[in-house]
Amino acid sequence: MTTPSALDRPAGVPFPRRLAARLVLLPALTLSFLPPRHIRAVLQRVRRGARPATPAQAAAAREALCAVSLRCAGPRGCLPRSLGAALLCRVYGTWPTWCTGVRILPPFSAHAWIEADGRPVGEGVPDDYFARLITVAPVRRMKP
């Protein structure tokens, strides 16, 4: 017997943001097939010069990716969704903290997500629900 389920696809995402999300989707999917160290190296290069993303900016990017891609909206789409959301933020000049890690409580599960202001964006879990293994945070600029 199967359990019926439906994906929650955000509505009302403006056309320019949906278009930008479609443009970053292919690079995000391509990155998702790379080893973790290569993903981190690419993201560290891409984040240069970006301001830290606000929670609203990061949430808007995540929603746009879920609106244009069933894979990203699905339960197993966390890696391309998080990569795409980070890349979409970068298109707009910001950068969230991109994270990958594991669930702290059993059963074991790997996950990838984005954070803003130290909190997971759109995950619906407490801040300490995942143990971070790899993070790519915004570069903090030194003030003169």
Backbone as ProteinMPNN parsed JSONL, in Angstrom:
{"seq_chain_A": "MTTPSALDRPAGVPFPRRLAARLVLLPALTLSFLPPRHIRAVLQRVRRGARPATPAQAAAAREALCAVSLRCAGPRGCLPRSLGAALLCRVYGTWPTWCTGVRILPPFSAHAWIEADGRPVGEGVPDDYFARLITVAPVRRMKP", "coords_chain_A": {"N_chain_A": [[0.833, -1.169, 0.0], [0.526, 2.234, -0.763], [1.442, 5.492, 0.392], [-0.334, 8.405, 0.013], [1.003, 11.444, -1.216], [1.832, 14.879, -1.52], [3.655, 17.383, -3.172], [4.738, 20.442, -1.872], [4.529, 23.165, -3.647], [5.61, 26.384, -3.992], [3.531, 29.189, -4.69], [3.013, 32.207, -6.544], [5.545, 33.25, -6.971], [7.487, 35.738, -8.362], [7.817, 36.325, -11.93], [10.461, 37.186, -12.942], [12.147, 36.232, -10.889], [11.583, 33.481, -10.953], [12.593, 32.907, -13.502], [15.331, 33.478, -13.129], [15.849, 31.502, -11.243], [15.504, 29.215, -12.799], [17.711, 29.519, -14.446], [19.88, 29.087, -12.714], [19.48, 26.512, -12.028], [20.513, 24.337, -13.623], [23.399, 24.607, -13.28], [23.376, 24.107, -10.492], [22.379, 21.481, -10.313], [24.426, 20.174, -11.693], [26.634, 20.701, -10.01], [25.803, 19.185, -7.831], [26.551, 16.604, -8.366], [29.228, 16.456, -7.938], [32.163, 15.65, -5.907], [32.167, 16.309, -2.327], [34.367, 18.019, -1.505], [35.013, 19.355, -3.844], [32.638, 20.695, -4.374], [32.596, 22.441, -2.187], [34.925, 23.963, -2.768], [34.178, 25.253, -5.188], [31.935, 26.748, -4.324], [33.148, 28.399, -2.419], [34.637, 30.034, -4.032], [32.656, 31.248, -5.602], [31.173, 32.74, -3.759], [32.588, 35.043, -3.194], [32.797, 38.505, -2.648], [30.124, 38.932, -2.075], [27.35, 40.12, -0.104], [26.183, 39.164, 3.185], [23.284, 37.119, 3.155], [19.94, 37.978, 3.995], [17.421, 36.515, 6.163], [14.953, 36.698, 4.776], [15.726, 37.078, 2.089], [17.11, 34.69, 1.602], [15.049, 32.835, 2.019], [13.299, 33.556, -0.051], [14.831, 32.845, -2.276], [15.041, 30.064, -1.898], [12.33, 29.342, -2.087], [11.823, 30.053, -4.748], [13.385, 28.186, -6.156], [12.074, 25.815, -5.444], [9.655, 26.34, -6.643], [10.161, 26.16, -9.371], [11.215, 23.644, -9.852], [10.455, 20.295, -9.604], [12.098, 18.323, -8.598], [13.761, 19.731, -6.808], [11.817, 20.553, -5.03], [11.056, 18.207, -3.886], [11.414, 15.552, -1.368], [13.945, 14.403, -1.527], [15.534, 16.234, -2.7], [17.334, 17.932, -1.476], [20.097, 18.629, -1.765], [20.524, 19.699, -4.5], [18.596, 21.728, -4.216], [19.538, 23.338, -2.072], [22.016, 24.134, -3.099], [21.188, 25.468, -5.437], [19.624, 27.516, -4.314], [21.575, 28.941, -2.911], [23.194, 29.759, -5.068], [21.325, 31.301, -6.45], [20.856, 33.351, -4.62], [23.364, 34.494, -4.82], [23.298, 35.525, -7.41], [21.765, 37.762, -6.977], [23.496, 39.245, -5.465], [23.995, 38.495, -2.831], [24.838, 36.162, -0.166], [23.973, 33.175, 1.4], [24.589, 31.068, 4.284], [25.813, 28.089, 3.26], [25.155, 24.772, 4.007], [25.977, 21.405, 4.867], [25.244, 18.313, 6.38], [24.394, 16.098, 9.084], [21.538, 14.502, 10.577], [20.913, 14.913, 14.026], [19.478, 13.304, 15.794], [18.418, 9.834, 15.834], [16.623, 8.343, 13.062], [19.732, 7.984, 11.235], [20.522, 10.457, 8.87], [21.553, 12.19, 6.038], [21.831, 15.636, 5.053], [21.321, 18.718, 3.262], [21.333, 22.243, 3.402], [20.396, 25.759, 3.582], [21.398, 28.611, 5.495], [20.553, 31.581, 7.271], [21.502, 34.292, 9.216], [22.389, 32.458, 11.111], [20.411, 30.503, 11.338], [18.489, 27.728, 10.135], [16.909, 27.906, 6.941], [13.632, 27.697, 5.962], [13.342, 25.019, 6.717], [11.862, 24.034, 8.84], [12.622, 22.956, 11.286], [14.206, 22.741, 14.556], [16.985, 24.928, 15.439], [19.252, 23.443, 16.186], [18.97, 20.922, 15.07], [20.383, 19.616, 13.098], [23.735, 18.407, 12.653], [26.411, 20.234, 11.6], [28.589, 19.523, 8.961], [29.995, 20.437, 6.722], [30.416, 23.784, 5.86], [29.8, 26.772, 4.04], [30.209, 29.864, 4.504], [29.217, 33.367, 4.298], [31.753, 35.728, 3.342], [33.222, 37.69, 5.726], [33.665, 41.094, 5.713], [36.427, 43.169, 6.417], [36.38, 46.149, 8.261], [37.737, 49.361, 7.583]], "CA_chain_A": [[0.0, 0.0, 0.0], [1.313, 3.451, -0.822], [0.921, 6.637, 1.116], [-0.418, 9.546, -0.886], [1.724, 12.636, -0.782], [1.853, 15.962, -2.491], [4.743, 18.318, -2.955], [4.306, 21.811, -1.637], [5.218, 24.062, -4.572], [5.194, 27.763, -3.722], [2.875, 29.956, -5.749], [3.207, 33.644, -6.404], [6.933, 33.673, -7.164], [7.494, 36.608, -9.546], [8.427, 35.753, -13.136], [11.921, 37.368, -13.034], [12.825, 35.343, -9.93], [11.463, 32.115, -11.499], [13.527, 32.809, -14.619], [16.672, 33.386, -12.545], [15.946, 30.179, -10.615], [15.718, 28.247, -13.887], [19.068, 29.689, -14.953], [20.858, 28.5, -11.784], [19.126, 25.118, -11.761], [21.459, 23.42, -14.27], [24.653, 24.579, -12.52], [23.163, 23.482, -9.184], [22.306, 20.029, -10.523], [25.77, 19.722, -12.063], [27.431, 20.715, -8.779], [25.354, 18.145, -6.894], [27.199, 15.336, -8.702], [30.648, 16.546, -7.601], [32.52, 15.294, -4.524], [31.984, 17.43, -1.395], [35.479, 18.981, -1.485], [34.913, 20.185, -5.045], [31.492, 21.583, -4.166], [33.044, 23.498, -1.271], [35.869, 24.837, -3.473], [33.426, 26.079, -6.138], [31.113, 27.698, -3.577], [34.022, 29.389, -1.794], [35.02, 30.987, -5.081], [31.465, 31.968, -6.054], [30.654, 33.628, -2.713], [33.428, 36.234, -3.056], [32.214, 39.805, -2.956], [28.689, 38.991, -1.772], [26.929, 40.47, 1.251], [25.41, 38.084, 3.807], [21.848, 37.126, 2.83], [18.993, 38.071, 5.102], [16.506, 35.375, 6.133], [13.936, 36.886, 3.736], [16.358, 36.851, 0.789], [17.392, 33.257, 1.485], [13.764, 32.143, 1.886], [12.789, 33.833, -1.396], [15.612, 32.029, -3.211], [14.631, 28.664, -1.705], [10.974, 29.204, -2.636], [11.902, 30.118, -6.207], [13.88, 26.895, -6.638], [10.999, 24.832, -5.268], [8.575, 26.665, -7.574], [10.501, 25.818, -10.758], [11.753, 22.295, -9.984], [9.872, 19.246, -8.763], [13.194, 17.635, -7.906], [14.148, 20.562, -5.665], [10.704, 20.606, -4.083], [10.863, 16.885, -3.303], [12.123, 15.24, -0.126], [15.335, 14.009, -1.783], [16.152, 17.29, -3.494], [17.953, 18.926, -0.599], [21.386, 19.111, -2.25], [20.357, 20.698, -5.569], [17.802, 22.856, -3.715], [20.396, 24.226, -1.287], [22.999, 24.714, -4.018], [20.486, 26.416, -6.291], [19.226, 28.683, -3.519], [22.794, 29.714, -2.664], [23.577, 30.397, -6.331], [20.334, 32.335, -6.758], [21.187, 34.483, -3.752], [24.57, 35.137, -5.368], [22.871, 36.31, -8.572], [21.256, 39.019, -6.442], [24.54, 39.932, -4.712], [24.078, 38.068, -1.428], [25.249, 34.781, 0.034], [23.588, 32.558, 2.674], [25.546, 30.034, 4.68], [25.436, 26.79, 2.693], [25.549, 23.742, 4.973], [25.623, 20.005, 4.712], [25.509, 17.634, 7.637], [23.584, 14.93, 9.422], [20.55, 14.66, 11.639], [21.496, 14.562, 15.322], [18.708, 12.208, 16.381], [18.171, 8.732, 14.897], [17.573, 7.583, 12.259], [20.759, 8.752, 10.551], [20.122, 11.005, 7.578], [22.346, 13.323, 5.571], [20.974, 16.711, 4.577], [21.962, 19.968, 2.859], [20.391, 23.339, 3.609], [21.008, 27.077, 3.696], [21.098, 29.323, 6.725], [20.727, 33.03, 7.33], [21.559, 34.704, 10.63], [22.643, 31.291, 11.95], [19.227, 29.647, 11.465], [18.079, 27.081, 8.883], [15.863, 28.622, 6.205], [12.594, 26.88, 5.351], [13.46, 23.595, 7.056], [10.839, 23.662, 9.807], [13.223, 22.192, 12.381], [14.967, 23.601, 15.467], [18.313, 25.333, 14.967], [20.276, 22.425, 16.475], [18.476, 19.622, 14.606], [21.422, 19.001, 12.267], [25.142, 18.672, 12.942], [27.04, 20.731, 10.378], [29.871, 18.911, 8.606], [30.637, 21.367, 5.795], [29.705, 25.055, 5.705], [30.416, 27.828, 3.243], [29.555, 31.07, 5.01], [29.638, 34.6, 3.629], [33.024, 36.285, 3.787], [33.039, 38.92, 6.507], [34.596, 42.133, 5.274], [37.076, 43.949, 7.462], [36.141, 47.582, 8.136], [39.001, 50.093, 7.756]], "C_chain_A": [[0.888, 1.245, 0.0], [0.631, 4.555, -0.031], [0.839, 7.811, 0.157], [0.365, 10.731, -0.329], [1.687, 13.66, -1.902], [3.006, 16.885, -2.151], [4.168, 19.708, -2.786], [5.134, 22.726, -2.532], [4.706, 25.472, -4.345], [4.547, 28.412, -4.943], [3.184, 31.429, -5.521], [4.641, 34.107, -6.491], [6.972, 34.516, -8.438], [8.267, 35.992, -10.712], [9.939, 35.982, -13.219], [12.694, 36.45, -12.082], [12.732, 33.887, -10.382], [12.446, 31.904, -12.637], [14.962, 32.67, -14.108], [16.883, 32.023, -11.888], [16.177, 29.1, -11.666], [17.142, 28.324, -14.416], [20.12, 29.065, -14.024], [20.6, 27.018, -11.533], [20.129, 24.137, -12.379], [22.824, 23.431, -13.576], [24.511, 23.91, -11.153], [23.103, 21.963, -9.309], [23.673, 19.459, -10.877], [26.669, 19.66, -10.833], [27.072, 19.564, -7.851], [25.98, 16.78, -7.184], [28.689, 15.324, -8.366], [30.913, 16.045, -6.185], [32.417, 16.521, -3.613], [33.122, 18.451, -1.408], [35.462, 19.882, -2.71], [33.739, 21.161, -4.941], [31.919, 22.754, -3.285], [33.983, 24.475, -1.973], [35.149, 25.774, -4.447], [32.629, 27.138, -5.385], [31.963, 28.767, -2.898], [34.465, 30.44, -2.811], [33.824, 31.861, -5.479], [30.998, 32.998, -5.03], [31.409, 34.948, -2.591], [32.691, 37.499, -3.472], [30.739, 39.956, -2.625], [28.459, 39.422, -0.325], [26.217, 39.264, 1.868], [23.924, 38.227, 3.473], [21.027, 37.257, 4.102], [18.115, 36.816, 5.068], [15.452, 35.496, 5.029], [14.512, 36.626, 2.34], [16.621, 35.354, 0.566], [16.095, 32.465, 1.296], [13.175, 32.35, 0.488], [13.528, 32.994, -2.439], [15.205, 30.558, -3.116], [13.251, 28.423, -2.309], [10.989, 29.206, -4.162], [12.389, 28.797, -6.787], [12.807, 25.821, -6.536], [9.857, 25.077, -6.255], [8.883, 26.195, -8.992], [10.961, 24.371, -10.937], [11.081, 21.318, -9.025], [10.946, 18.511, -7.978], [13.609, 18.424, -6.664], [13.05, 20.628, -4.609], [10.52, 19.289, -3.34], [11.725, 16.632, -2.079], [13.579, 14.85, -0.334], [16.091, 15.055, -2.599], [16.923, 18.301, -2.682], [19.272, 19.459, -1.148], [21.225, 20.076, -3.419], [19.543, 21.912, -5.118], [18.691, 23.84, -2.955], [21.453, 24.889, -2.173], [22.357, 25.776, -4.904], [20.092, 27.673, -5.541], [20.441, 29.565, -3.222], [23.226, 30.454, -3.934], [22.604, 31.513, -6.712], [20.547, 33.561, -5.875], [22.383, 35.24, -4.329], [24.247, 35.974, -6.602], [22.399, 37.688, -8.125], [22.247, 39.724, -5.504], [24.673, 39.56, -3.254], [24.552, 36.619, -1.37], [24.737, 34.283, 1.375], [24.735, 31.667, 3.146], [25.028, 28.723, 4.125], [25.992, 25.723, 3.635], [25.188, 22.352, 4.466], [26.017, 19.308, 6.007], [24.582, 16.453, 7.834], [22.593, 15.291, 10.53], [21.167, 14.19, 12.948], [20.791, 13.361, 15.941], [18.505, 11.086, 15.367], [16.815, 8.881, 14.223], [18.549, 8.514, 11.539], [20.238, 9.218, 9.199], [21.02, 12.177, 7.247], [21.396, 14.379, 5.011], [21.835, 17.893, 4.16], [20.923, 21.067, 2.957], [21.146, 24.662, 3.556], [20.562, 27.706, 4.999], [21.274, 30.816, 6.502], [20.614, 33.44, 8.789], [21.686, 33.504, 11.559], [21.479, 30.338, 12.121], [18.899, 29.006, 10.131], [16.897, 27.812, 8.247], [14.9, 27.615, 5.576], [12.624, 25.402, 5.688], [12.407, 23.136, 8.055], [11.347, 22.79, 10.942], [13.944, 23.159, 13.312], [16.38, 23.869, 14.939], [19.376, 24.257, 15.154], [19.868, 21.017, 16.017], [19.518, 18.87, 13.786], [22.803, 19.352, 12.804], [25.798, 19.072, 11.627], [28.38, 20.043, 10.156], [30.67, 19.808, 7.662], [29.78, 22.629, 5.746], [30.515, 25.978, 4.801], [29.645, 29.093, 3.587], [29.984, 32.291, 4.197], [30.968, 35.078, 4.186], [32.741, 37.59, 4.511], [34.108, 39.916, 6.077], [35.155, 42.88, 6.482], [36.783, 45.422, 7.218], [37.458, 48.327, 8.385], [39.047, 50.903, 9.039]], "O_chain_A": [[1.897, 1.286, 0.703], [-0.582, 4.547, 0.181], [1.843, 8.178, -0.454], [0.378, 10.977, 0.877], [1.529, 13.325, -3.076], [3.294, 17.135, -0.981], [3.227, 20.095, -3.477], [6.287, 23.031, -2.228], [3.512, 25.734, -4.486], [4.973, 28.199, -6.078], [3.57, 31.832, -4.424], [4.942, 35.243, -6.124], [6.534, 34.053, -9.491], [9.229, 35.248, -10.521], [10.659, 35.038, -13.543], [13.766, 35.953, -12.426], [13.689, 33.131, -10.218], [13.067, 30.846, -12.734], [15.72, 31.835, -14.603], [17.972, 31.454, -11.968], [16.958, 28.174, -11.447], [17.719, 27.305, -14.794], [21.141, 28.569, -14.498], [21.411, 26.344, -10.897], [20.549, 23.195, -11.708], [23.367, 22.36, -13.304], [25.427, 23.22, -10.704], [23.702, 21.243, -8.51], [24.036, 18.379, -10.412], [27.386, 18.679, -10.635], [27.939, 19.026, -7.162], [25.94, 15.892, -6.333], [29.343, 14.29, -8.498], [30.005, 16.015, -5.355], [32.564, 17.65, -4.08], [32.856, 19.65, -1.329], [35.853, 21.046, -2.629], [33.839, 22.311, -5.368], [31.64, 23.912, -3.596], [33.856, 25.687, -1.795], [35.475, 26.958, -4.522], [32.645, 28.308, -5.768], [31.546, 29.922, -2.809], [34.644, 31.608, -2.465], [33.968, 33.069, -5.67], [30.471, 34.042, -5.417], [30.921, 35.879, -1.95], [32.045, 37.545, -4.519], [30.16, 41.014, -2.873], [29.263, 39.129, 0.56], [25.696, 38.423, 1.135], [23.377, 39.329, 3.507], [21.38, 36.713, 5.148], [18.069, 36.126, 4.05], [15.095, 34.494, 4.41], [13.848, 36.015, 1.503], [16.382, 34.827, -0.52], [16.052, 31.528, 0.498], [12.615, 31.42, -0.091], [12.915, 32.49, -3.379], [15.044, 29.887, -4.136], [13.032, 27.408, -2.97], [10.254, 28.448, -4.794], [11.864, 28.336, -7.801], [12.651, 25.007, -7.447], [9.17, 24.138, -6.658], [7.965, 25.865, -9.742], [11.087, 23.912, -12.072], [11.127, 21.485, -7.807], [10.731, 18.122, -6.83], [13.789, 17.847, -5.592], [13.34, 20.747, -3.419], [9.895, 19.258, -2.28], [12.646, 17.393, -1.784], [14.377, 14.957, 0.597], [17.169, 14.778, -3.125], [17.149, 19.42, -3.143], [19.543, 20.651, -1.005], [21.746, 21.189, -3.348], [19.784, 23.02, -5.597], [18.602, 25.048, -3.174], [21.748, 26.073, -2.009], [22.917, 26.856, -5.096], [20.212, 28.777, -6.071], [20.348, 30.791, -3.276], [23.581, 31.632, -3.881], [23.015, 32.549, -7.236], [20.428, 34.692, -6.347], [22.412, 36.471, -4.327], [24.857, 37.022, -6.815], [22.616, 38.676, -8.827], [21.883, 40.686, -4.827], [25.385, 40.231, -2.507], [24.653, 35.942, -2.393], [25.029, 34.897, 2.402], [25.746, 31.539, 2.454], [23.931, 28.287, 4.473], [27.162, 25.77, 4.013], [24.216, 22.168, 3.734], [27.003, 19.673, 6.647], [24.056, 15.884, 6.878], [22.785, 16.235, 11.295], [21.868, 13.179, 12.977], [21.434, 12.501, 16.542], [18.425, 11.349, 14.167], [15.927, 9.511, 14.797], [18.237, 9.673, 11.269], [19.592, 8.46, 8.475], [21.229, 13.06, 8.079], [20.299, 14.061, 4.554], [22.954, 18.053, 4.648], [19.755, 20.85, 2.632], [22.375, 24.686, 3.492], [19.502, 27.386, 5.538], [22.05, 31.247, 5.649], [19.725, 32.98, 9.506], [21.155, 33.52, 12.67], [21.54, 29.444, 12.965], [19.014, 29.657, 9.092], [15.996, 28.277, 8.945], [15.302, 26.785, 4.761], [11.985, 24.606, 5.0], [12.093, 21.946, 8.104], [10.601, 21.983, 11.497], [14.264, 24.278, 12.91], [16.895, 23.127, 14.102], [20.308, 24.17, 14.355], [20.382, 20.028, 16.539], [19.538, 17.639, 13.775], [23.021, 20.44, 13.337], [25.742, 18.325, 10.65], [29.212, 19.989, 11.062], [31.889, 19.922, 7.795], [28.56, 22.55, 5.606], [31.746, 25.961, 4.804], [28.576, 29.359, 3.038], [30.993, 32.253, 3.494], [31.274, 34.86, 5.359], [32.095, 38.486, 3.967], [35.3, 39.61, 6.079], [34.437, 43.177, 7.437], [36.921, 45.9, 6.092], [38.21, 47.969, 9.291], [40.047, 51.566, 9.315]]}, "name": "protein", "num_of_chains": 1, "seq": "MTTPSALDRPAGVPFPRRLAARLVLLPALTLSFLPPRHIRAVLQRVRRGARPATPAQAAAAREALCAVSLRCAGPRGCLPRSLGAALLCRVYGTWPTWCTGVRILPPFSAHAWIEADGRPVGEGVPDDYFARLITVAPVRRMKP"}
